[in-house]
Short mmCIF file of C-alpha atoms and ligand atoms in Angstrom, two decimals:
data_model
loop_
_atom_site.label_atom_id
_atom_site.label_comp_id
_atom_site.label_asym_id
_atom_site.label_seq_id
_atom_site.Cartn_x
_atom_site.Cartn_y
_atom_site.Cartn_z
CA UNK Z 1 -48.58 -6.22 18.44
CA UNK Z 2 -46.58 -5.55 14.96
CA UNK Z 3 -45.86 -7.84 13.14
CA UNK Z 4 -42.12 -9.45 12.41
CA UNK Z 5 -40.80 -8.04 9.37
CA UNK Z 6 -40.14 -10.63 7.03
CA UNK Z 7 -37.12 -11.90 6.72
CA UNK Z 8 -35.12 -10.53 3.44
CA UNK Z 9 -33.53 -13.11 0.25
CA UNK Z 10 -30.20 -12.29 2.13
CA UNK Z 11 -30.95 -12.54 5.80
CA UNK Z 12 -32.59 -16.14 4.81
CA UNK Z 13 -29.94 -17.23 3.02
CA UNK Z 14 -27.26 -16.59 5.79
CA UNK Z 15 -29.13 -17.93 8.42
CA UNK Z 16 -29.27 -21.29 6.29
CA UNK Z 17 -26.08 -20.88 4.84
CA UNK Z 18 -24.70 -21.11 8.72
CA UNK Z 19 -26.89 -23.99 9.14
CA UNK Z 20 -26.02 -26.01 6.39
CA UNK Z 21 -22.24 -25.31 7.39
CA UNK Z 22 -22.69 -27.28 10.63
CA UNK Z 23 -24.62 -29.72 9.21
CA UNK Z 24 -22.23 -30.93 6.43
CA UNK Z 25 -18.62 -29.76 7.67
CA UNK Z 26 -19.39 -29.74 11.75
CA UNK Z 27 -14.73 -30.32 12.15
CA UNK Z 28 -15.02 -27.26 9.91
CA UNK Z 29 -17.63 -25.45 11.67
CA UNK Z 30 -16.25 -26.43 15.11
CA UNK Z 31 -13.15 -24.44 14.29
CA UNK Z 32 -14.32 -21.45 12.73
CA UNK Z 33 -17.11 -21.20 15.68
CA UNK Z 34 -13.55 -21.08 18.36
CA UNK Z 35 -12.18 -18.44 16.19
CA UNK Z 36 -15.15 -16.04 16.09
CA UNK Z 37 -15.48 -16.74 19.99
CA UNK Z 38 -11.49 -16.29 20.48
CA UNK Z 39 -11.94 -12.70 18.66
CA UNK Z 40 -14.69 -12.06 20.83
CA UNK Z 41 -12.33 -13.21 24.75
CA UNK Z 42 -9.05 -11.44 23.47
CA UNK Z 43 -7.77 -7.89 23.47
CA UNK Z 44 -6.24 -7.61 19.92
CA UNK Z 45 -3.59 -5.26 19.62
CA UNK Z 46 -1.85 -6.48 16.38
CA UNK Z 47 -1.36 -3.37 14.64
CA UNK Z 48 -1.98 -5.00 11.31
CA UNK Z 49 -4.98 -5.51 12.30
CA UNK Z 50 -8.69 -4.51 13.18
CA UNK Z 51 -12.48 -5.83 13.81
CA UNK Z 52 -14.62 -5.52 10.46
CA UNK Z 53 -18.00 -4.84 11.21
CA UNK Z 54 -20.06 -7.73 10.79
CA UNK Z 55 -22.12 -5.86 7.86
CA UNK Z 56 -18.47 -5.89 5.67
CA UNK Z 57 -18.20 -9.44 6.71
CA UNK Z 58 -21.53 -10.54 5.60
CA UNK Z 59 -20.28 -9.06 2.27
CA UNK Z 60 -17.21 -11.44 1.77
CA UNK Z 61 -19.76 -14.34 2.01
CA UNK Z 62 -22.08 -13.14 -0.64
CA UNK Z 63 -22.70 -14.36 -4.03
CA UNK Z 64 -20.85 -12.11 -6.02
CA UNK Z 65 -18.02 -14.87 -5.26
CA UNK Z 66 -19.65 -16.76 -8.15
CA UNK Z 67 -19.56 -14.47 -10.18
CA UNK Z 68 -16.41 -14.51 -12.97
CA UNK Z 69 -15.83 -10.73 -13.89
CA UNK Z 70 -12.86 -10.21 -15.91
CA UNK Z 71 -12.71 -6.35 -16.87
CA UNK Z 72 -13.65 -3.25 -15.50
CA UNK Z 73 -17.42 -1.71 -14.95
CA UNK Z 74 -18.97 -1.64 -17.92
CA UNK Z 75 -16.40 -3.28 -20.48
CA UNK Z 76 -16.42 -7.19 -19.06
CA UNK Z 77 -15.12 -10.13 -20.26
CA UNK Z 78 -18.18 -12.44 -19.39
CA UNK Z 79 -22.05 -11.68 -18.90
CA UNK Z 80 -24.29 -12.05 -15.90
CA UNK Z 81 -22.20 -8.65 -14.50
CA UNK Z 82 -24.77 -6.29 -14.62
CA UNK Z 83 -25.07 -6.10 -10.33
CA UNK Z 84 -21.15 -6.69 -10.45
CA UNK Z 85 -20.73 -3.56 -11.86
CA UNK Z 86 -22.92 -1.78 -9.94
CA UNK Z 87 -21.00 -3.10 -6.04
CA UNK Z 88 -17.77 -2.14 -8.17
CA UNK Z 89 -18.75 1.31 -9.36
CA UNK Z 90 -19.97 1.63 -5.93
CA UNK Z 91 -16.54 0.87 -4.13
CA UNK Z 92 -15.06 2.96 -7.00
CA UNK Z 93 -17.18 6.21 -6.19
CA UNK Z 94 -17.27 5.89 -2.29
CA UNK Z 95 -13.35 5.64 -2.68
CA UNK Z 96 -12.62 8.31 -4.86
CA UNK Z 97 -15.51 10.85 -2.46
CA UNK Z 98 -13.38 9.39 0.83
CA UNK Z 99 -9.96 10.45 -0.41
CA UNK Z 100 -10.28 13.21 -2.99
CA UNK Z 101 -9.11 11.07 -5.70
CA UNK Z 102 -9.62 11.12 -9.19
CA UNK Z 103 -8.90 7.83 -10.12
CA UNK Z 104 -9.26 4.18 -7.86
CA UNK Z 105 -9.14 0.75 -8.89
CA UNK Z 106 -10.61 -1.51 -6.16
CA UNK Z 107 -9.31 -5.08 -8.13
CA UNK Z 108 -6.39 -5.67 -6.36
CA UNK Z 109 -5.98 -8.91 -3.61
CA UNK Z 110 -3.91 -7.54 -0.94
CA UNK Z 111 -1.76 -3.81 -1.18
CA UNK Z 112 1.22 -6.36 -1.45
CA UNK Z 113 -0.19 -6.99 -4.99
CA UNK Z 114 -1.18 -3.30 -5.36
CA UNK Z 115 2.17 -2.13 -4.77
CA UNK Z 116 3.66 -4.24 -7.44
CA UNK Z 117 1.10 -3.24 -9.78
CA UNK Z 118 2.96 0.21 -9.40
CA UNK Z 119 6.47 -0.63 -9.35
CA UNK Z 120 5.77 -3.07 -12.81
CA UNK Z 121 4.19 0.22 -14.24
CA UNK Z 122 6.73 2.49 -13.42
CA UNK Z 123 9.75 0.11 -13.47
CA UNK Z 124 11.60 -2.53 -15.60
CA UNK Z 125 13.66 -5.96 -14.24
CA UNK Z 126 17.13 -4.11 -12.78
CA UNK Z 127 15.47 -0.45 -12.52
CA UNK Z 128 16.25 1.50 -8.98
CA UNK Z 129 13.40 1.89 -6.27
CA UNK Z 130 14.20 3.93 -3.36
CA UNK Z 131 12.29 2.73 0.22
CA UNK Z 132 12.29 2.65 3.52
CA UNK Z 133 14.45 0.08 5.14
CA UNK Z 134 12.13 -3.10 7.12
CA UNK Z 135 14.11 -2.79 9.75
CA UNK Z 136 13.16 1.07 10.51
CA UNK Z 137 9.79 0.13 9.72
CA UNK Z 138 8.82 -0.10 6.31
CA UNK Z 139 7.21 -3.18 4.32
CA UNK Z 140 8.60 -6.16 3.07
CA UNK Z 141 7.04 -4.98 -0.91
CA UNK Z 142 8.84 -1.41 -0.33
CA UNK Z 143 12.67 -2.99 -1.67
CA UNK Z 144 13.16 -5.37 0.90
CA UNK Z 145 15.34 -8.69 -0.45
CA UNK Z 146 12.61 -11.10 1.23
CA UNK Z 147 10.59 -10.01 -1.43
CA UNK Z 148 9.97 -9.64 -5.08
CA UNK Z 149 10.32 -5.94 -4.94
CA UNK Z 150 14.15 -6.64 -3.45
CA UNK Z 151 15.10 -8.83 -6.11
CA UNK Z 152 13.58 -7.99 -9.34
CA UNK Z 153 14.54 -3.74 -8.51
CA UNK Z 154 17.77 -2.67 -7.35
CA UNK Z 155 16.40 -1.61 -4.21
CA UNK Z 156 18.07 1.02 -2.11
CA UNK Z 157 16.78 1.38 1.65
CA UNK Z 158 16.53 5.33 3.66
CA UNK Z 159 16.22 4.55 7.03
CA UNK Z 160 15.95 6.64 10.42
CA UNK Z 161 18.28 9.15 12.69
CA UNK Z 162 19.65 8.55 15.45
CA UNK Z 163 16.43 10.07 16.93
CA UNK Z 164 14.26 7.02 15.48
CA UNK Z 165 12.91 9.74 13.36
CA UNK Z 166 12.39 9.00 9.92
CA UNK Z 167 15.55 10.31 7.97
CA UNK Z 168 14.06 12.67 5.15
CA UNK Z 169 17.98 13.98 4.81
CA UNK Z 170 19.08 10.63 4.52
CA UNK Z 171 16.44 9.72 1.63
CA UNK Z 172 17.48 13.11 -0.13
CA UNK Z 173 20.78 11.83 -0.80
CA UNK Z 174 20.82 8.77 -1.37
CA UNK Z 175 17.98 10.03 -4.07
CA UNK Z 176 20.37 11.91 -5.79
CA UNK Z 177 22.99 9.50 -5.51
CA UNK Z 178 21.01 6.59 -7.30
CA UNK Z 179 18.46 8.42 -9.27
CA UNK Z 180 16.05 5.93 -8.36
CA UNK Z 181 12.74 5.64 -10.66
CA UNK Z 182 10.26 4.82 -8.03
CA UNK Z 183 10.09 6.15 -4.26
CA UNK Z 184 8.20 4.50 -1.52
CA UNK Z 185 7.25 6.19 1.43
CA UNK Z 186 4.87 4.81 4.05
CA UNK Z 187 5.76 2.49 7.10
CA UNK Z 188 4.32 -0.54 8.92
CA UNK Z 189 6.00 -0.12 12.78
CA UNK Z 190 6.61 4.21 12.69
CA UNK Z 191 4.61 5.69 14.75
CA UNK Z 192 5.06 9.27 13.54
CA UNK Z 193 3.03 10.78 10.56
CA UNK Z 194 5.00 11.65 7.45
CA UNK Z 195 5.74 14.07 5.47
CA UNK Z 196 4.28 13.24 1.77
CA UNK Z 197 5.17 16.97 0.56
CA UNK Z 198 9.14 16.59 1.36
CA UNK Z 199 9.21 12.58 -0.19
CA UNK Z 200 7.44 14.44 -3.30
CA UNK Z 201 10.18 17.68 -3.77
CA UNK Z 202 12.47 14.93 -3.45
CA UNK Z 203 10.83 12.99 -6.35
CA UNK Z 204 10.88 15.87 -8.53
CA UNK Z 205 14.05 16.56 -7.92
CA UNK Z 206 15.65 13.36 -9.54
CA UNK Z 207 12.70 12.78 -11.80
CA UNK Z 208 11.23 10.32 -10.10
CA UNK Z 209 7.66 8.84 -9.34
CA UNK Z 210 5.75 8.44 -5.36
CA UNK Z 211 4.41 5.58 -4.22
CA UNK Z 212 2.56 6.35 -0.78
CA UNK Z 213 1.73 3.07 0.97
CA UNK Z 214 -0.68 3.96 3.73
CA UNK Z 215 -1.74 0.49 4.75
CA UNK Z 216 -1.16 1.39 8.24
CA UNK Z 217 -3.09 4.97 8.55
CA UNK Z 218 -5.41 4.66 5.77
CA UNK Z 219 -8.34 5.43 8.33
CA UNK Z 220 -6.76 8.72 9.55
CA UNK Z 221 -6.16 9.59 6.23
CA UNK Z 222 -9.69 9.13 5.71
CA UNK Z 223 -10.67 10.86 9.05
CA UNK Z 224 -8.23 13.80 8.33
CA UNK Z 225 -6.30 13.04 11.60
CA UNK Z 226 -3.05 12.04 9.28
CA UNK Z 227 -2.27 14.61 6.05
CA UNK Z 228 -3.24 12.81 2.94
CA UNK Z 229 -0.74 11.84 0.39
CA UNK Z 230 -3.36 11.63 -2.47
CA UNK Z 231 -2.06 14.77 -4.57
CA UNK Z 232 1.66 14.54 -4.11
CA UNK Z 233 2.35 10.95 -4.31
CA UNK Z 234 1.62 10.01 -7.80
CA UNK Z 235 0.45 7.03 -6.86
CA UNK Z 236 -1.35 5.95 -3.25
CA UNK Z 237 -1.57 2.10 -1.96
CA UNK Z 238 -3.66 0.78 1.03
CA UNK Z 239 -4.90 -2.52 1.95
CA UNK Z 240 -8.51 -1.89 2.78
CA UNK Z 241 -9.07 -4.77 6.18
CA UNK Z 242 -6.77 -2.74 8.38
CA UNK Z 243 -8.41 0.96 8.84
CA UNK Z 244 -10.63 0.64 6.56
CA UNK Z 245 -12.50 -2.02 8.56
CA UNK Z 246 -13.43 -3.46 5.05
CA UNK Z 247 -12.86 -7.04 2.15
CA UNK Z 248 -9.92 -8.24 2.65
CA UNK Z 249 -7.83 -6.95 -0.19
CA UNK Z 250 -6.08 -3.98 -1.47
CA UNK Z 251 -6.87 -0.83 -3.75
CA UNK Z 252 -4.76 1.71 -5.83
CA UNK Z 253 -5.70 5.78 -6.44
CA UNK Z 254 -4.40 8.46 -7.97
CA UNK Z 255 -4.91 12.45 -6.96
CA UNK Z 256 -4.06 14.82 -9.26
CA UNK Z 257 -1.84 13.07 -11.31
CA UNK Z 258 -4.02 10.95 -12.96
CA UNK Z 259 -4.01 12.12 -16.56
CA UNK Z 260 -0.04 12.72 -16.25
CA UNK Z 261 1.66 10.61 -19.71
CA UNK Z 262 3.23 7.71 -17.98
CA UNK Z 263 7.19 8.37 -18.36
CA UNK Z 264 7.57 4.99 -20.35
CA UNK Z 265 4.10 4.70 -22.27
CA UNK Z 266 3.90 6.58 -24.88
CA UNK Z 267 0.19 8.20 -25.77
CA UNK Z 268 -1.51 6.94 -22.18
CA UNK Z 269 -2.13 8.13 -18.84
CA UNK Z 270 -0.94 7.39 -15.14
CA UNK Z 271 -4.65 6.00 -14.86
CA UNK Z 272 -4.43 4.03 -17.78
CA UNK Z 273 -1.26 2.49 -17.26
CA UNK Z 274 -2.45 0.86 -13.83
CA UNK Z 275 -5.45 -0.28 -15.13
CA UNK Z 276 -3.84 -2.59 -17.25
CA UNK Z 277 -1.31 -3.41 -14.98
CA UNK Z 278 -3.96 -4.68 -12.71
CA UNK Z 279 -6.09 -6.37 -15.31
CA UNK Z 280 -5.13 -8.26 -17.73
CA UNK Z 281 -1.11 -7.95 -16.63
CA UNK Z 282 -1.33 -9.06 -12.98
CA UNK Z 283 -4.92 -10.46 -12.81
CA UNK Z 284 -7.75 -12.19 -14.20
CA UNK Z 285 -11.17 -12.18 -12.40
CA UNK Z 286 -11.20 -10.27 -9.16
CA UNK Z 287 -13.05 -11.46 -6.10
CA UNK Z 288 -15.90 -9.76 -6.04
CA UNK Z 289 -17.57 -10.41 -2.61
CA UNK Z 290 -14.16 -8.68 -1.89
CA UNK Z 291 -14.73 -5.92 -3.60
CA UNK Z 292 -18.69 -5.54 -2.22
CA UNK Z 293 -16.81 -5.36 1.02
CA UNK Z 294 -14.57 -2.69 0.44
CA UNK Z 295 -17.78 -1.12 -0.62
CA UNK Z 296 -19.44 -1.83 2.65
CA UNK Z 297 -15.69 -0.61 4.70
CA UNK Z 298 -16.10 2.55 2.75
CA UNK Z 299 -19.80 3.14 3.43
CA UNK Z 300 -18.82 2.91 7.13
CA UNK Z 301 -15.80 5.08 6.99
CA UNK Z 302 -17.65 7.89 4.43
CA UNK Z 303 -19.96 7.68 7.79
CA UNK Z 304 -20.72 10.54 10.02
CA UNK Z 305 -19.41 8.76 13.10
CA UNK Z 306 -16.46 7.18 11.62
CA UNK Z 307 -14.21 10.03 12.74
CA UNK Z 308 -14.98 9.68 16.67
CA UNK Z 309 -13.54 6.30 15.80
CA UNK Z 310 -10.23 7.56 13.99
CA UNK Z 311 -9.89 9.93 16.86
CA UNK Z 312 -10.34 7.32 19.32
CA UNK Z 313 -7.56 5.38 17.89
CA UNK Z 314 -5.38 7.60 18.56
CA UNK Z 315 -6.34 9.28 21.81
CA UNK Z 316 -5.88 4.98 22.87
CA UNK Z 317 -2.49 4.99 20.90
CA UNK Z 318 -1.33 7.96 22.86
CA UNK Z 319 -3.01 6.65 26.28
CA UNK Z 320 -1.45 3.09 25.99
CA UNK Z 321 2.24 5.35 25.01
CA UNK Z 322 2.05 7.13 27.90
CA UNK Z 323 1.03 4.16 30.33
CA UNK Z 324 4.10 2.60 29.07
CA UNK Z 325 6.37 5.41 29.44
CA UNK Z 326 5.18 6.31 33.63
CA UNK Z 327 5.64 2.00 33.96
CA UNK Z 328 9.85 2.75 32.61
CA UNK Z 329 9.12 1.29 29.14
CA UNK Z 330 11.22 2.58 26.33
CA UNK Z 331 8.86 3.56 24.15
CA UNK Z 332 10.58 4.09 20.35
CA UNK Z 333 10.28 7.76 19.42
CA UNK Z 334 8.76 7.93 23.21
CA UNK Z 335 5.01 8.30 21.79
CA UNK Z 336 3.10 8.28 18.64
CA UNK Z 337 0.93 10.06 15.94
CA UNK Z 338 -0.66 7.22 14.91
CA UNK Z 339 -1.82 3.74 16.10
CA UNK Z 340 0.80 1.87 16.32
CA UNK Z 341 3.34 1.72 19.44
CA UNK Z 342 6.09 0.28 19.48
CA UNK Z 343 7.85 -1.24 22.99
CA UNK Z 344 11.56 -2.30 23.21
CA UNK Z 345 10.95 -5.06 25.82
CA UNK Z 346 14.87 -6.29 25.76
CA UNK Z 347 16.08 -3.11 28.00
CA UNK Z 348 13.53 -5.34 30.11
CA UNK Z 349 15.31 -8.33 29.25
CA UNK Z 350 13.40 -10.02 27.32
CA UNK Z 351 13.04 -11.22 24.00
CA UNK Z 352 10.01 -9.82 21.91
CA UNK Z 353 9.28 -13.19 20.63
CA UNK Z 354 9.03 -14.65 24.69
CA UNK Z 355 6.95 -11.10 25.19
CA UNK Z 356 4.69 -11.84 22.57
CA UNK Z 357 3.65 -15.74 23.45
CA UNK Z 358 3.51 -14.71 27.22
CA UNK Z 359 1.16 -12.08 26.34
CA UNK Z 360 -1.03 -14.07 23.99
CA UNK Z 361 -1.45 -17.21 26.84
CA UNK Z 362 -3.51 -14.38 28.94
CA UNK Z 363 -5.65 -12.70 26.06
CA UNK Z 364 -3.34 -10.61 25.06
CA UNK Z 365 -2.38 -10.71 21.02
CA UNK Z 366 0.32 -7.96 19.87
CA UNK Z 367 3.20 -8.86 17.68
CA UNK Z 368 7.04 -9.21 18.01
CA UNK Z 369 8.93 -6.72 16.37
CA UNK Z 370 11.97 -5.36 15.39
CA UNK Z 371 12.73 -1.91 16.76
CA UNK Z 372 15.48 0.44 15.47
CA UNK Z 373 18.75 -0.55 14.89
CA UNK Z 374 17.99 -4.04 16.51
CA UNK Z 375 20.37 -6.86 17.33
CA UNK Z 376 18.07 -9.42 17.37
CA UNK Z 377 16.65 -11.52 14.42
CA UNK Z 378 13.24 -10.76 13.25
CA UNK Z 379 12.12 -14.71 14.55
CA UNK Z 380 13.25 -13.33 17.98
CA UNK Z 381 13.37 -9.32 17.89
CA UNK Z 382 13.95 -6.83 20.92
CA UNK Z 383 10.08 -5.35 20.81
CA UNK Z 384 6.84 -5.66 20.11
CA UNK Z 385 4.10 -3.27 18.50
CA UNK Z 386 0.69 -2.91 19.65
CA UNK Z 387 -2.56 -0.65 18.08
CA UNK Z 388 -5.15 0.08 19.12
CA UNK Z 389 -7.48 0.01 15.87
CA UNK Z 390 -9.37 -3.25 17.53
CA UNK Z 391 -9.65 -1.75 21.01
CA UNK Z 392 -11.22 1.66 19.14
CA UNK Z 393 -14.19 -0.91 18.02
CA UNK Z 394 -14.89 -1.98 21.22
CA UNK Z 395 -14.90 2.14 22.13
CA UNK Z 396 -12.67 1.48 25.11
CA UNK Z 397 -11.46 4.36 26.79
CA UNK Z 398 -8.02 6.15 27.53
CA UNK Z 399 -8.26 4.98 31.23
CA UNK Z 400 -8.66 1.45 29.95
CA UNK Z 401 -5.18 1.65 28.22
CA UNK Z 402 -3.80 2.56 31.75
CA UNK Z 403 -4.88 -1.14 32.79
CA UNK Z 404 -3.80 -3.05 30.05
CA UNK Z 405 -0.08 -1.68 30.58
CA UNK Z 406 -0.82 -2.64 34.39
CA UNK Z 407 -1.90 -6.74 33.01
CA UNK Z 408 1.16 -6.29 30.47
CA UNK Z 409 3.84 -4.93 33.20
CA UNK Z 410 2.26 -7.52 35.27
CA UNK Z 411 3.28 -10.39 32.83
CA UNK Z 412 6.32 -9.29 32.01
CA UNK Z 413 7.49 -8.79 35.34
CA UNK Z 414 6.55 -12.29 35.81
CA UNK Z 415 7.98 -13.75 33.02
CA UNK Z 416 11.50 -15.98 33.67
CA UNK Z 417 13.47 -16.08 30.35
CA UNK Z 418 15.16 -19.22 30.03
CA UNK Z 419 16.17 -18.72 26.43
CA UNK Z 420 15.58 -16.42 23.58
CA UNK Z 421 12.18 -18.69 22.88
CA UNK Z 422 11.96 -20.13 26.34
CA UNK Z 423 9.39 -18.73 29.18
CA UNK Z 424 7.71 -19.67 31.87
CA UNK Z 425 4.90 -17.06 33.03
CA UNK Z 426 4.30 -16.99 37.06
CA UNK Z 427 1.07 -18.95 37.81
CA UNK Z 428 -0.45 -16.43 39.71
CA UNK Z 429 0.45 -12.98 37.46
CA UNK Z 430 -1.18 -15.36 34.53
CA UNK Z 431 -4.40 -15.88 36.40
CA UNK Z 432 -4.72 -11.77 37.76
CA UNK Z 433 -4.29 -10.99 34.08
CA UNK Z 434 -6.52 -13.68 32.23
CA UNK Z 435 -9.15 -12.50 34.71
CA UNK Z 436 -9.07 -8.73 33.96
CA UNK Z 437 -8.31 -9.20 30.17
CA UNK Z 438 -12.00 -11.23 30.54
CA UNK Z 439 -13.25 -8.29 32.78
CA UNK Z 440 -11.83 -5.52 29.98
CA UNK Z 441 -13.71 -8.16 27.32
CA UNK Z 442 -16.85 -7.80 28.89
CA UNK Z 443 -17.00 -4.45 29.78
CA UNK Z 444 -16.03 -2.96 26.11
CA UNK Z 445 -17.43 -6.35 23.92
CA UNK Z 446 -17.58 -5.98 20.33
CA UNK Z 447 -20.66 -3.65 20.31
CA UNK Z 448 -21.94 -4.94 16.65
CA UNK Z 449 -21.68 -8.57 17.60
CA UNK Z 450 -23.98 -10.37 19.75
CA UNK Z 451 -22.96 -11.81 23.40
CA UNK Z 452 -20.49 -15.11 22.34
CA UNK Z 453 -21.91 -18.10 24.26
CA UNK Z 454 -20.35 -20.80 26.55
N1 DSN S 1 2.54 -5.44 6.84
C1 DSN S 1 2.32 -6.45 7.81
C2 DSN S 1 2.20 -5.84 9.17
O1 DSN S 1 2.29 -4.64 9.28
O2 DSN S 1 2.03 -6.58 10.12
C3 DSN S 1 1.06 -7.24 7.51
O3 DSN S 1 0.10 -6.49 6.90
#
């Protein structure tokens, strides 16, 4: 018989760590415990969103949260950072290998924060950004008025043709119109891949700086499934808990540009300029149980078998498009490049937001959404977008997407609109579909977790 391995400093100190949780905060405890079980009985389909593996989420819990690191590896603000450094120059290097870049800073929160770390270093208070409209399917951080970057820039919106495509004419000129300083491309509900080259000719053209946001396909990117903006955007954004299956935060890089003098700097880099945006001008001490994540998320995606799961993404993206399209769904652009689809559900009738809260009661979690040219308020909306980065982790197959659209045709079918938030769900289409999301759950269950209980 061998004998156990002993247990390691870390594998102890989760295992009591859980422990003492219960123990002291059970109301606590109770809740998180439902959460990690609802994760485990629900088909998520958010596009925002995706299933770390539970080796990046072992990260986030880790000391390094104790730890008070103002600085950058090597040049720190406090002591007691010597293994800091080392998980930060770690996330640094497995970055920079991932996306051919030259230059990465891992500090940033969320890619909300790392996008305004690039507009305050390439923009001042009244300056003109150039982005793509929220309503076609950009961010709220690319101009929109919702947001900082809406009211601090003059922000200017491109938006898409009466195609749905995104409108690269349409950018063009309103580019040389305004002469903007800053241009954002990257999207949050367009399913088609875009073209970095054209948004940086464009750039040149008036004189002004990229900012590639790929939040959204940062994982293709990675995989090579998506072109990579890294060497014609001056600047490229991503949140790293989306694709990335990593922390929960955000990261900036820079291709070739790097060493470029910043336009309104005098004497320092691209690089240099965004370091101190970051730290000292936008943050102090970074999370860095964060940050060993991200390490982790880029450990798996610099894996070998991390681009069977890119590709699986979107053979399920494509899958769950077509299944829509042979049930009479209008699906916007009619298909996708990437993960996201998105579903106008109001030729159906009915409102995303009903579509969206009918779908969740039976395991179902997507989001409401606004598709092109929409009449509907963004609280109500005429879609909803689903992606398939969670169902990629539970390596479901294309045939599998045929029976989800069969559960979600079979819900919406069923569902009686009484007002633009008002439902009622058929008892019986509710109970077929809670039984074969369960049935889905069990047959593809999150392969890195073990079996949830009761
Ligand atoms: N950008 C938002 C979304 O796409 O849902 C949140 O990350």
């Amino acid at each position: 018989m061998t004998e156990p391995s002993p247990k390691s400093n870390l594998a102890r100190f989760a295992e009591a760590a859980v422990h003492q949780l219960e123990q002291v905060d059970p109301e606590l405890s109770a809740i998180l415990d439902n959460e990690y079980r609802r994760q485990a009985k629900v088909l998520t389909m958010v596009a925002s969103s995706s299933i770390a593996d539970p080796s990046s989420l072992i990260c986030e819990a880790m000391t390094p949260m104790n730890v008070t690191a103002e600085g950058y590896p090597g040049r720190r603000f406090h002591a007691g950072c010597r293994h800091i450094d080392e998980i930060e120059q770690l996330a640094i290097d497995r970055t920079k290998a991932i996306f051919g870049a030259q230059f990465a800073n891992v500090q940033p929160m969320t890619a909300s924060s790392a996008n305004e770390v690039v507009m305050f270093s390439t923009l001042k208070p009244g300056d003109t950004l150039l982005g793509m409209d929220l309503d076609s399917g950009g961010h709220l951080t690319h101009g929109s008025k919702a947001s900082i970057s809406g009211q601090v820039f003059n922000a200017v919106g491109y938006g898409l043709d009466s195609n749905e495509r995104l409108d690269y004419d349409q950018a063009h000129a309103l580019a040389r119109e305004h002469k903007p300083k800053l241009i954002i491309c990257g999207t949050t509900a367009y399913a088609r891949e875009i073209d970095w080259a054209r948004f940086r000719a464009i750039a040149d053209e008036v004189g002004a700086y990229v900012l590639a946001d790929i939040t959204h396909v940062a994982g293709l990117v990675a995989a090579g499934i998506h072109s990579s903006p890294i060497d014609h955007a001056h600047f490229t954004t991503t949140c790293t808990h989306k694709q990335l299956f990593g922390g929960r935060g955000g990261l900036i890089m820079i291709g070739k540009d790097h060493d470029q003098p910043a336009h309104d700097e005098p004497g320092k880099t691209l690089a240099q300029v965004i370091q101190n945006r970051v730290f000292p001008y936008f943050q102090g001490a970074p999370n860095q149980s964060s940050i060993a994540a991200k390490a982790r998320g880029m450990g798996f995606v610099g894996s070998d078998g991390f681009k069977a799961v890119a590709r699986r993404i979107v053979d399920l993206s494509q899958a769950l498009a077509a299944a829509f399209v042979d049930k009479g769904y209008r699906v916007i652009t009619g298909g996708t490049d990437n993960h996201i689809v998105v579903v106008d559900v109001m030729q159906k009738g009915i409102t995303g937001v009903n579509a969206e809260k009918a779908l969740e009661d039976c395991g179902i979690v997507v989001n409401k959404n606004r598709i092109p040219f929409d009449q509907k308020p963004p609280s109500v909306t005429s879609g909803i977008r689903l992606g398939t980065n969670g169902l990629a982790i539970r390596e479901m197959e294309p045939e599998d997407m045929v029976e989800c659209v069969e559960v979600i045709h079979d819900v919406l079918s069923h569902l009686e609109q009484s007002g633009e938030k008002e439902y009622r769900v058929d008892a019986g289409a509710a109970a077929r579909a809670e039984a074969e999301v369960a049935r889905l759950c069990a047959l593809r269950p999150i392969r890195t977790y073990p079996p949830v209980q009761g």
